[in-house]
PDB file of N, CA and C in Angstrom:
ATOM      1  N   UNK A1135      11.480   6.545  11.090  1.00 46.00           N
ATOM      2  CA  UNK A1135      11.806   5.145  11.002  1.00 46.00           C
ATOM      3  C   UNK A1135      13.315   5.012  11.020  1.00 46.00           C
ATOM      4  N   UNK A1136      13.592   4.362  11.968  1.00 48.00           N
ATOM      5  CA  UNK A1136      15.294   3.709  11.860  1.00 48.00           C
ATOM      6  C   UNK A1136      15.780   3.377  10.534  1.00 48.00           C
ATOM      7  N   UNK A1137      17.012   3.058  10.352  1.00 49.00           N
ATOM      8  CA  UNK A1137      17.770   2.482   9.266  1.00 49.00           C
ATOM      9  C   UNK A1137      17.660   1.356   9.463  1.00 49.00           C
ATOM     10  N   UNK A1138      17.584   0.353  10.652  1.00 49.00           N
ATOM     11  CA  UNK A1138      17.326  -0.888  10.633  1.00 49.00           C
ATOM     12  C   UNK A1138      15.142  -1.400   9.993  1.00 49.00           C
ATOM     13  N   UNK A1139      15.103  -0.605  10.491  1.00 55.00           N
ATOM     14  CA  UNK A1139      13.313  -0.440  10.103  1.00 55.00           C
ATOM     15  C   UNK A1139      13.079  -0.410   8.554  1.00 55.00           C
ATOM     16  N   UNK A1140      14.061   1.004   7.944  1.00 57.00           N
ATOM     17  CA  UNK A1140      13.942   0.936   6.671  1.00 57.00           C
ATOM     18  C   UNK A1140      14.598  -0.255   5.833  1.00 57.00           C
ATOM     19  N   UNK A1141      15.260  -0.732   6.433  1.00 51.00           N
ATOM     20  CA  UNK A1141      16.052  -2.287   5.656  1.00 51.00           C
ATOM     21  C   UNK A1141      14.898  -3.135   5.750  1.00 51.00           C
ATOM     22  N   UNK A1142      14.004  -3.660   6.966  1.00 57.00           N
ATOM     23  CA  UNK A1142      13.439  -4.463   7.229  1.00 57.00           C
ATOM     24  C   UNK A1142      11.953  -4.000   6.425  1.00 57.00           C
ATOM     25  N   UNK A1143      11.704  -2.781   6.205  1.00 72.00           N
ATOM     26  CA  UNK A1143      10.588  -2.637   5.170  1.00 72.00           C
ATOM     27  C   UNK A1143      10.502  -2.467   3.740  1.00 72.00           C
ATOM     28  N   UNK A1144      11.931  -2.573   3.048  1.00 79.00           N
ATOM     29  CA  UNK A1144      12.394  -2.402   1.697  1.00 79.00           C
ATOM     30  C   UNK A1144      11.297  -3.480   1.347  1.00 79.00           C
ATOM     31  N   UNK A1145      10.698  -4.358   1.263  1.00 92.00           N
ATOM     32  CA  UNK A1145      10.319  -5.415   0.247  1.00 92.00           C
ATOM     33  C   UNK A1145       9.367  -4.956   0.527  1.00 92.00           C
ATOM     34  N   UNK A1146       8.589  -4.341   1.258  1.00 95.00           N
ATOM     35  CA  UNK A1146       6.944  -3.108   0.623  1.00 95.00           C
ATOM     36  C   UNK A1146       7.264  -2.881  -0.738  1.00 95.00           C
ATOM     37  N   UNK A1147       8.421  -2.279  -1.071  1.00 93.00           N
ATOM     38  CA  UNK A1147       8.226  -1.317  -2.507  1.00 93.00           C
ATOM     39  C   UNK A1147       7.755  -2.367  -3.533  1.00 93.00           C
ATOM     40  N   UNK A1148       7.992  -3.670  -3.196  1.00 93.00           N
ATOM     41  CA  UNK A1148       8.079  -4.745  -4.010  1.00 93.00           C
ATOM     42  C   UNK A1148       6.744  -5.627  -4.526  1.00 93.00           C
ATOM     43  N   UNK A1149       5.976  -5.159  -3.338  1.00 95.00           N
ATOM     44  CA  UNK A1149       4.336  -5.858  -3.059  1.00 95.00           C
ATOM     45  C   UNK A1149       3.778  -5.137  -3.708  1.00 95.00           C
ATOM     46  N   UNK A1150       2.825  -6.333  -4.367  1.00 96.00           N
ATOM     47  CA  UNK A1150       1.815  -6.284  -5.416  1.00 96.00           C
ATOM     48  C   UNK A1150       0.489  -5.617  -4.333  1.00 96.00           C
ATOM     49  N   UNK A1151      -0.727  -5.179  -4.868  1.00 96.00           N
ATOM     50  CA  UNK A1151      -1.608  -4.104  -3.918  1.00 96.00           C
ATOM     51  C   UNK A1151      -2.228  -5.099  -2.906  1.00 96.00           C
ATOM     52  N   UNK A1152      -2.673  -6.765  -3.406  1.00 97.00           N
ATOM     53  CA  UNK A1152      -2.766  -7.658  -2.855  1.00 97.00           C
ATOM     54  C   UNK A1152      -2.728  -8.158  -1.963  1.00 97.00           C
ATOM     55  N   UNK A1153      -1.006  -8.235  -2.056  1.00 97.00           N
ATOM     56  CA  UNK A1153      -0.112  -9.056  -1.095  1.00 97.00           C
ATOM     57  C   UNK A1153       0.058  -7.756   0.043  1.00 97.00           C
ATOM     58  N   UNK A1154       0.056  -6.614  -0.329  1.00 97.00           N
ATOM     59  CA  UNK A1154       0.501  -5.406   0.708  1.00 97.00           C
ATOM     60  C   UNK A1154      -0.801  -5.041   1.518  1.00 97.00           C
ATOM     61  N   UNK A1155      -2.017  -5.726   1.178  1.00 97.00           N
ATOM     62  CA  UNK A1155      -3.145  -5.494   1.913  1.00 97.00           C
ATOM     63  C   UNK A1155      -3.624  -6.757   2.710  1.00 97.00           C
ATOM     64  N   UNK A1156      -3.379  -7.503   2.442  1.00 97.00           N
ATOM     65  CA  UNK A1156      -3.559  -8.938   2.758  1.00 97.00           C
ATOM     66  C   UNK A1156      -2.729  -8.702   3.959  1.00 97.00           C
ATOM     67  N   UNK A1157      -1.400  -8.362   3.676  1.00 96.00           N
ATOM     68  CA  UNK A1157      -0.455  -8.550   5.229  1.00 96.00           C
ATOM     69  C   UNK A1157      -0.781  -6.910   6.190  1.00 96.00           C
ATOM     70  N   UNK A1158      -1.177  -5.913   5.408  1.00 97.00           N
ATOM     71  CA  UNK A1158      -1.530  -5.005   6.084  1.00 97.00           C
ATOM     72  C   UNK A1158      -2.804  -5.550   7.499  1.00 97.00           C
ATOM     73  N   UNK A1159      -3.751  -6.327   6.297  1.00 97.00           N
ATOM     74  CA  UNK A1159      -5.196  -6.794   7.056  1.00 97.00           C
ATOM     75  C   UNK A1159      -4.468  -8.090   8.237  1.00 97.00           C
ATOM     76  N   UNK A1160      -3.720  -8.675   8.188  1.00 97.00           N
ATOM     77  CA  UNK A1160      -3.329  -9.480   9.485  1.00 97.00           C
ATOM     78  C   UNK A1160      -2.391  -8.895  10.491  1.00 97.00           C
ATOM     79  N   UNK A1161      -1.651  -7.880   9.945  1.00 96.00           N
ATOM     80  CA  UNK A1161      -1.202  -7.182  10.842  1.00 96.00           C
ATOM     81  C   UNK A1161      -2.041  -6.116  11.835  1.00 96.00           C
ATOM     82  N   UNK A1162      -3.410  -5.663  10.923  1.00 96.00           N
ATOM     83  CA  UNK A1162      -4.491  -4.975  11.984  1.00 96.00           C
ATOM     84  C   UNK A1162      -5.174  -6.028  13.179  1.00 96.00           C
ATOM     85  N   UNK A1163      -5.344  -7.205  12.744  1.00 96.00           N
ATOM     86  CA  UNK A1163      -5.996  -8.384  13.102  1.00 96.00           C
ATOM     87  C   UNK A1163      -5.338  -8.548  14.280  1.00 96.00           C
ATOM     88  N   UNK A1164      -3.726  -8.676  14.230  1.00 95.00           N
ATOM     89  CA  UNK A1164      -2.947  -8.918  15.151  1.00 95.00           C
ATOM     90  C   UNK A1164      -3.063  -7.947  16.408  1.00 95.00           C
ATOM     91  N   UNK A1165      -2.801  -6.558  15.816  1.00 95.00           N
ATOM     92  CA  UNK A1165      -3.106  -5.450  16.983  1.00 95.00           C
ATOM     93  C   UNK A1165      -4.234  -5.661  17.670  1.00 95.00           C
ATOM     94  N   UNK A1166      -5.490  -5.684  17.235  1.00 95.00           N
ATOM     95  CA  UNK A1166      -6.627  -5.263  17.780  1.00 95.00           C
ATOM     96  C   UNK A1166      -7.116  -6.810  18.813  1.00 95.00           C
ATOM     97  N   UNK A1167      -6.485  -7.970  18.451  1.00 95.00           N
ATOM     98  CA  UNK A1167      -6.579  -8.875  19.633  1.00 95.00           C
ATOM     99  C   UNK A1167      -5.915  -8.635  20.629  1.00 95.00           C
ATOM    100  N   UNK A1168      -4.617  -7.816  20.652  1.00 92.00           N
ATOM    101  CA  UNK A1168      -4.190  -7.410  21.822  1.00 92.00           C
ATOM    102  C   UNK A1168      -2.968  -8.354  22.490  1.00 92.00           C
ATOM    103  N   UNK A1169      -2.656  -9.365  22.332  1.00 92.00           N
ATOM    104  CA  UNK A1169      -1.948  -9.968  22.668  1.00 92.00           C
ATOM    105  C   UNK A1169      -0.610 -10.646  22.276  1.00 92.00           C
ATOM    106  N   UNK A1170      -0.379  -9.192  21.659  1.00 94.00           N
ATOM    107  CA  UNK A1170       1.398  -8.813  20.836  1.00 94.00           C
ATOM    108  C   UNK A1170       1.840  -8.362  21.911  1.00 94.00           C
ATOM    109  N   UNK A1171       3.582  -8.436  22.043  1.00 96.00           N
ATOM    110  CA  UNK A1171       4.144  -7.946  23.011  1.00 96.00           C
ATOM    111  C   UNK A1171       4.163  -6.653  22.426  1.00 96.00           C
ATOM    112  N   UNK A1172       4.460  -5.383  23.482  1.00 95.00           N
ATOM    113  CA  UNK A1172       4.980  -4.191  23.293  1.00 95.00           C
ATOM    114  C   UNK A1172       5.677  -4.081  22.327  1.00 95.00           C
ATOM    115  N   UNK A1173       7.195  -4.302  22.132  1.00 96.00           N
ATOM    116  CA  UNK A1173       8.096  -4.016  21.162  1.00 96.00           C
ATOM    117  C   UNK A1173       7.681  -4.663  19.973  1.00 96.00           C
ATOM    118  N   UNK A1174       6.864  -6.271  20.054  1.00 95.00           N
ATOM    119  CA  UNK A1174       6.585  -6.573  18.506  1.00 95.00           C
ATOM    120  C   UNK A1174       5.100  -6.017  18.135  1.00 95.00           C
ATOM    121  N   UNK A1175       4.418  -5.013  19.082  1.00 95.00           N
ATOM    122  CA  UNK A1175       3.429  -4.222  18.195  1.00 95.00           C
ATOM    123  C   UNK A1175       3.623  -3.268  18.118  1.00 95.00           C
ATOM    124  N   UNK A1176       5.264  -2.341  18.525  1.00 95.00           N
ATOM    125  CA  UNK A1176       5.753  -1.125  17.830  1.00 95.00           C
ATOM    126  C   UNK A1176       6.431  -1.805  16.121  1.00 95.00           C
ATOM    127  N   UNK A1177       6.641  -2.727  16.222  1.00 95.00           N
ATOM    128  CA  UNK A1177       7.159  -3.112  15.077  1.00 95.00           C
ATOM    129  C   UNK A1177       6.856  -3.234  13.882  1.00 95.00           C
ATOM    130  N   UNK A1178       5.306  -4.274  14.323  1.00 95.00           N
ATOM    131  CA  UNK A1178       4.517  -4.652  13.025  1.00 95.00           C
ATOM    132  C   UNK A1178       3.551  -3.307  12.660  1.00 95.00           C
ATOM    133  N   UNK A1179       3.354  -2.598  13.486  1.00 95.00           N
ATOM    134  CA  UNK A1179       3.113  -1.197  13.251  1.00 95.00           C
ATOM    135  C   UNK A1179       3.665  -0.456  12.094  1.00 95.00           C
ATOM    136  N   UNK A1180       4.947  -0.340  12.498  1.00 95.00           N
ATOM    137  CA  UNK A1180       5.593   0.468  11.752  1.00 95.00           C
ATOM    138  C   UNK A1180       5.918  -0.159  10.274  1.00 95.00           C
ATOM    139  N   UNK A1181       5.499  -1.209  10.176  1.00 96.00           N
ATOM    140  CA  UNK A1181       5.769  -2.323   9.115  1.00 96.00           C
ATOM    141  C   UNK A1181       4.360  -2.051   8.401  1.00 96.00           C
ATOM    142  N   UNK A1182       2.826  -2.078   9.035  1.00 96.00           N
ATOM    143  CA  UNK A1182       1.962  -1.627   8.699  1.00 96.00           C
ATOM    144  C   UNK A1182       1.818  -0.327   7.975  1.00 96.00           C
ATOM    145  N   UNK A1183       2.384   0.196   8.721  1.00 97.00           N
ATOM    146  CA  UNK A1183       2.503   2.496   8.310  1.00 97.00           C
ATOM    147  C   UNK A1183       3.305   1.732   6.909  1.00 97.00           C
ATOM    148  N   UNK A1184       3.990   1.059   6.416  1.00 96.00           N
ATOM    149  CA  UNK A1184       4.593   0.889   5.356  1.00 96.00           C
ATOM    150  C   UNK A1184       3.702   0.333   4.516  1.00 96.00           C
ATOM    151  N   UNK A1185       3.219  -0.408   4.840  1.00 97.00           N
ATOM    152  CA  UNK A1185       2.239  -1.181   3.688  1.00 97.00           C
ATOM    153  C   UNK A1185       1.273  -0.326   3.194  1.00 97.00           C
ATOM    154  N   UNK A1186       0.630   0.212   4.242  1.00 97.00           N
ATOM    155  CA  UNK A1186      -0.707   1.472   3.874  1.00 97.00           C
ATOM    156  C   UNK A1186       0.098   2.469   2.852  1.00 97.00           C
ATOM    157  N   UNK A1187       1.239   2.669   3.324  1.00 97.00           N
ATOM    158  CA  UNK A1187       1.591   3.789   1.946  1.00 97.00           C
ATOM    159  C   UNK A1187       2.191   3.018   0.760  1.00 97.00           C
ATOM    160  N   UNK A1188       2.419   1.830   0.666  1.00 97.00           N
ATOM    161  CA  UNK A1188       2.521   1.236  -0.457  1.00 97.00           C
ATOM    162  C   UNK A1188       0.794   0.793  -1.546  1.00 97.00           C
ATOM    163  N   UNK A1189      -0.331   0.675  -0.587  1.00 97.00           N
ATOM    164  CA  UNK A1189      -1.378   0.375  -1.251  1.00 97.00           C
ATOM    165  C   UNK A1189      -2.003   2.083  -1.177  1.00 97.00           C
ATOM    166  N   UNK A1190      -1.898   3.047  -0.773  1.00 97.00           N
ATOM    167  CA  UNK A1190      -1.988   3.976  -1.024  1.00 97.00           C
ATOM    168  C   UNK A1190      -1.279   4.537  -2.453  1.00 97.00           C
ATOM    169  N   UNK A1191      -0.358   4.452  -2.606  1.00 96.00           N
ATOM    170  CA  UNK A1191       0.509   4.429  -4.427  1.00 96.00           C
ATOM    171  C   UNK A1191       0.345   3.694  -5.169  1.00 96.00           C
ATOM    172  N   UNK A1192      -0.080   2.461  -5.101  1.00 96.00           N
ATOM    173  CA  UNK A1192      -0.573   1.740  -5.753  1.00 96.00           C
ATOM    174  C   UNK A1192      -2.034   2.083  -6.306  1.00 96.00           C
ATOM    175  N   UNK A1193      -2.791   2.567  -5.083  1.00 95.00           N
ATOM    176  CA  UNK A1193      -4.001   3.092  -5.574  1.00 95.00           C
ATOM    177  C   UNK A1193      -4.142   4.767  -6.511  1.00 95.00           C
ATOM    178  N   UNK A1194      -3.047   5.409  -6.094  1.00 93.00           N
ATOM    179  CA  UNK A1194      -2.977   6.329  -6.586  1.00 93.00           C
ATOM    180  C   UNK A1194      -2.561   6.187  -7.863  1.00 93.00           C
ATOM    181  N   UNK A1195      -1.833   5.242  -8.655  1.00 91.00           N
ATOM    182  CA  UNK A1195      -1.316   4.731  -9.602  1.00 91.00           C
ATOM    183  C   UNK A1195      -1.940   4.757 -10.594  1.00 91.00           C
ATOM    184  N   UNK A1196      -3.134   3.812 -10.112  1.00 89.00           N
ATOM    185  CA  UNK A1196      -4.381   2.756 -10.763  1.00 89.00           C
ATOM    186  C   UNK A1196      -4.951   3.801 -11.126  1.00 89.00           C
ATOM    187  N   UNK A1197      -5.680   4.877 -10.401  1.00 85.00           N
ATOM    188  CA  UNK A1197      -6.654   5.823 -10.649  1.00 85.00           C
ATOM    189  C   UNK A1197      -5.679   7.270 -11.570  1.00 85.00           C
ATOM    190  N   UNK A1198      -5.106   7.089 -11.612  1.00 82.00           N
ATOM    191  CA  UNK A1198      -4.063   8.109 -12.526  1.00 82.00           C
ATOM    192  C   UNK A1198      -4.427   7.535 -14.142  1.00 82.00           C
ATOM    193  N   UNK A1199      -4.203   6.246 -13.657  1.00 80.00           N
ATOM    194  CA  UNK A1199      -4.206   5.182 -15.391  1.00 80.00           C
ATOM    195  C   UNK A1199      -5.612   5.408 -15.586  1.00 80.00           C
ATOM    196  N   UNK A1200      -6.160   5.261 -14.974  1.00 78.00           N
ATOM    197  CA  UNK A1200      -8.429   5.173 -15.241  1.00 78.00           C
ATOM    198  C   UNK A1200      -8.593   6.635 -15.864  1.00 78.00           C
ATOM    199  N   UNK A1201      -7.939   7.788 -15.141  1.00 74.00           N
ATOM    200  CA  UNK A1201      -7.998   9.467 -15.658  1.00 74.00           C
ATOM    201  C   UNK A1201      -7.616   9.470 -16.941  1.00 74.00           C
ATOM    202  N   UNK A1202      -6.767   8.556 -17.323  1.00 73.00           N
ATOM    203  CA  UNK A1202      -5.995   8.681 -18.778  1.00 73.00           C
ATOM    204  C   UNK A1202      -6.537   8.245 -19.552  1.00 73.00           C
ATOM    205  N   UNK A1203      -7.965   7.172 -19.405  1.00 73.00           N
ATOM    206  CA  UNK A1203      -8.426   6.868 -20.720  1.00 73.00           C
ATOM    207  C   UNK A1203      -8.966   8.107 -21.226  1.00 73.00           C
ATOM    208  N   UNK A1204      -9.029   8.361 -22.688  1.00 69.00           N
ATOM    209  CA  UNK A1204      -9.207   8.870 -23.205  1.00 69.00           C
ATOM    210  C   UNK A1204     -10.627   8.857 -23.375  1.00 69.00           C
ATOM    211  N   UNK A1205     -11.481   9.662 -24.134  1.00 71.00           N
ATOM    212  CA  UNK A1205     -13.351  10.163 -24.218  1.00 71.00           C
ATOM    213  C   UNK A1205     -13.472  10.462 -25.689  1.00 71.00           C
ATOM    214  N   UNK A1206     -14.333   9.676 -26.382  1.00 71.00           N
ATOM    215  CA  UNK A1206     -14.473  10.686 -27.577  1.00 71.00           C
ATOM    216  C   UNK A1206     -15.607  11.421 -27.630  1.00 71.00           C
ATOM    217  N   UNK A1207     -15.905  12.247 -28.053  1.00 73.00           N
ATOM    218  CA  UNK A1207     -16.992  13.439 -28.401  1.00 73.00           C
ATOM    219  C   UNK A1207     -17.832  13.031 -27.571  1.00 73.00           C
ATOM    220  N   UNK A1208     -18.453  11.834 -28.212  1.00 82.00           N
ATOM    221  CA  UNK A1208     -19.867  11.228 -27.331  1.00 82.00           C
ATOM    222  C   UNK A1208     -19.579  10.730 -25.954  1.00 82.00           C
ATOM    223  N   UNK A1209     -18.423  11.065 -25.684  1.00 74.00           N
ATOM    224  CA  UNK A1209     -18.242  10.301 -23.955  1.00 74.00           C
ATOM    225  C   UNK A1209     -17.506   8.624 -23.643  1.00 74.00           C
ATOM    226  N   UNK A1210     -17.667   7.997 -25.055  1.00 78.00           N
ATOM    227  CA  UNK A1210     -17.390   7.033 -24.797  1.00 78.00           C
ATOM    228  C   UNK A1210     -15.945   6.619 -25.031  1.00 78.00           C
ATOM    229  N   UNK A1211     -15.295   5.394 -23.967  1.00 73.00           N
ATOM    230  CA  UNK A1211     -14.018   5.436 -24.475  1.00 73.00           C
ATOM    231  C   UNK A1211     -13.361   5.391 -26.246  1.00 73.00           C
ATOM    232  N   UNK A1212     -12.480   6.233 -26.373  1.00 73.00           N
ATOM    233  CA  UNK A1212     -11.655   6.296 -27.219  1.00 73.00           C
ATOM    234  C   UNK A1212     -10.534   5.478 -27.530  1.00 73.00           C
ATOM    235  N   UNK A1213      -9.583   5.740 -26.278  1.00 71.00           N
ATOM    236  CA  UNK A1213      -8.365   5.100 -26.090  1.00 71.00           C
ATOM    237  C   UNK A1213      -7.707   5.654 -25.290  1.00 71.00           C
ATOM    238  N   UNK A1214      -6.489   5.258 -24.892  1.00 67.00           N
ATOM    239  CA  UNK A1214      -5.748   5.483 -23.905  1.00 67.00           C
ATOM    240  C   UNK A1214      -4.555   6.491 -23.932  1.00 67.00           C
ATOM    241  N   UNK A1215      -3.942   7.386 -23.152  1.00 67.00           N
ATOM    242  CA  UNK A1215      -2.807   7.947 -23.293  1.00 67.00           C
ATOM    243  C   UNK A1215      -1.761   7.339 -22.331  1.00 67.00           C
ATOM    244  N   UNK A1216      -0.793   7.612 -22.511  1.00 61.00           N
ATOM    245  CA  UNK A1216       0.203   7.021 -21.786  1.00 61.00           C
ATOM    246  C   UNK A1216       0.583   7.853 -20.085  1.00 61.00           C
ATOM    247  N   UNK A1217       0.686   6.679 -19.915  1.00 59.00           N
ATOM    248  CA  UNK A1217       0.921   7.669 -17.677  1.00 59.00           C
ATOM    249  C   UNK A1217       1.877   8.255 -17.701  1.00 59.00           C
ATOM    250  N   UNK A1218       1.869   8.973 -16.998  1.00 61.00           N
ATOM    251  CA  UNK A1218       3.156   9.841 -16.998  1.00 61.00           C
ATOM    252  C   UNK A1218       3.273  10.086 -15.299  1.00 61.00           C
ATOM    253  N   UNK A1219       3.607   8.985 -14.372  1.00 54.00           N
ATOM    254  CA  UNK A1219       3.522   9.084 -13.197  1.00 54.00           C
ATOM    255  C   UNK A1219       4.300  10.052 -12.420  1.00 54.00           C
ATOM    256  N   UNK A1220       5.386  10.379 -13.275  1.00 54.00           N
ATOM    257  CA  UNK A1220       6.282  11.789 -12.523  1.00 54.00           C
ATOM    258  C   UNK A1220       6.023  12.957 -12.791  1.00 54.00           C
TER     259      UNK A1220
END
């Protein structure tokens, strides 16, 4: 990805899993009708490849936090430990 690409995709890091799938899902919508120009469906592409790995970490996130509840003896929740995402 360019330096102009990575400027223009900084506000991924920013999207909620929502909002980064929502515009992921109209940006597939857009491709698959076919009637994007060339250069603006290398674009929103590459804008896409951004979003998927933002709801990809996001999902990886979520399911890190779900591993962390805690179990007591009998299986049932206990409580929680704290994430430790790094």
């Amino acid at each position: 990805m360019s330096d102009t690409s990575a400027a223009t995709h900084a506000d991924v890091a920013g999207l909620s899993f929502e909002k980064a799938l929502g515009e992921l899902e109209a940006i597939v919508t857009r491709l698959e009708r076919g009637d994007v120009a060339l250069e603006e469906s290398i674009a929103i592409y590459e804008r896409g490849e951004a979003l998927k790995k933002r709801c990809e970490a996001l999902l990886r996130d979520a399911e890190a936090r779900v591993q962390k509840i805690t179990l007591a003896a009998d299986g049932s929740p206990s409580g929680t430990t704290p994430l430790d995402p790094g």
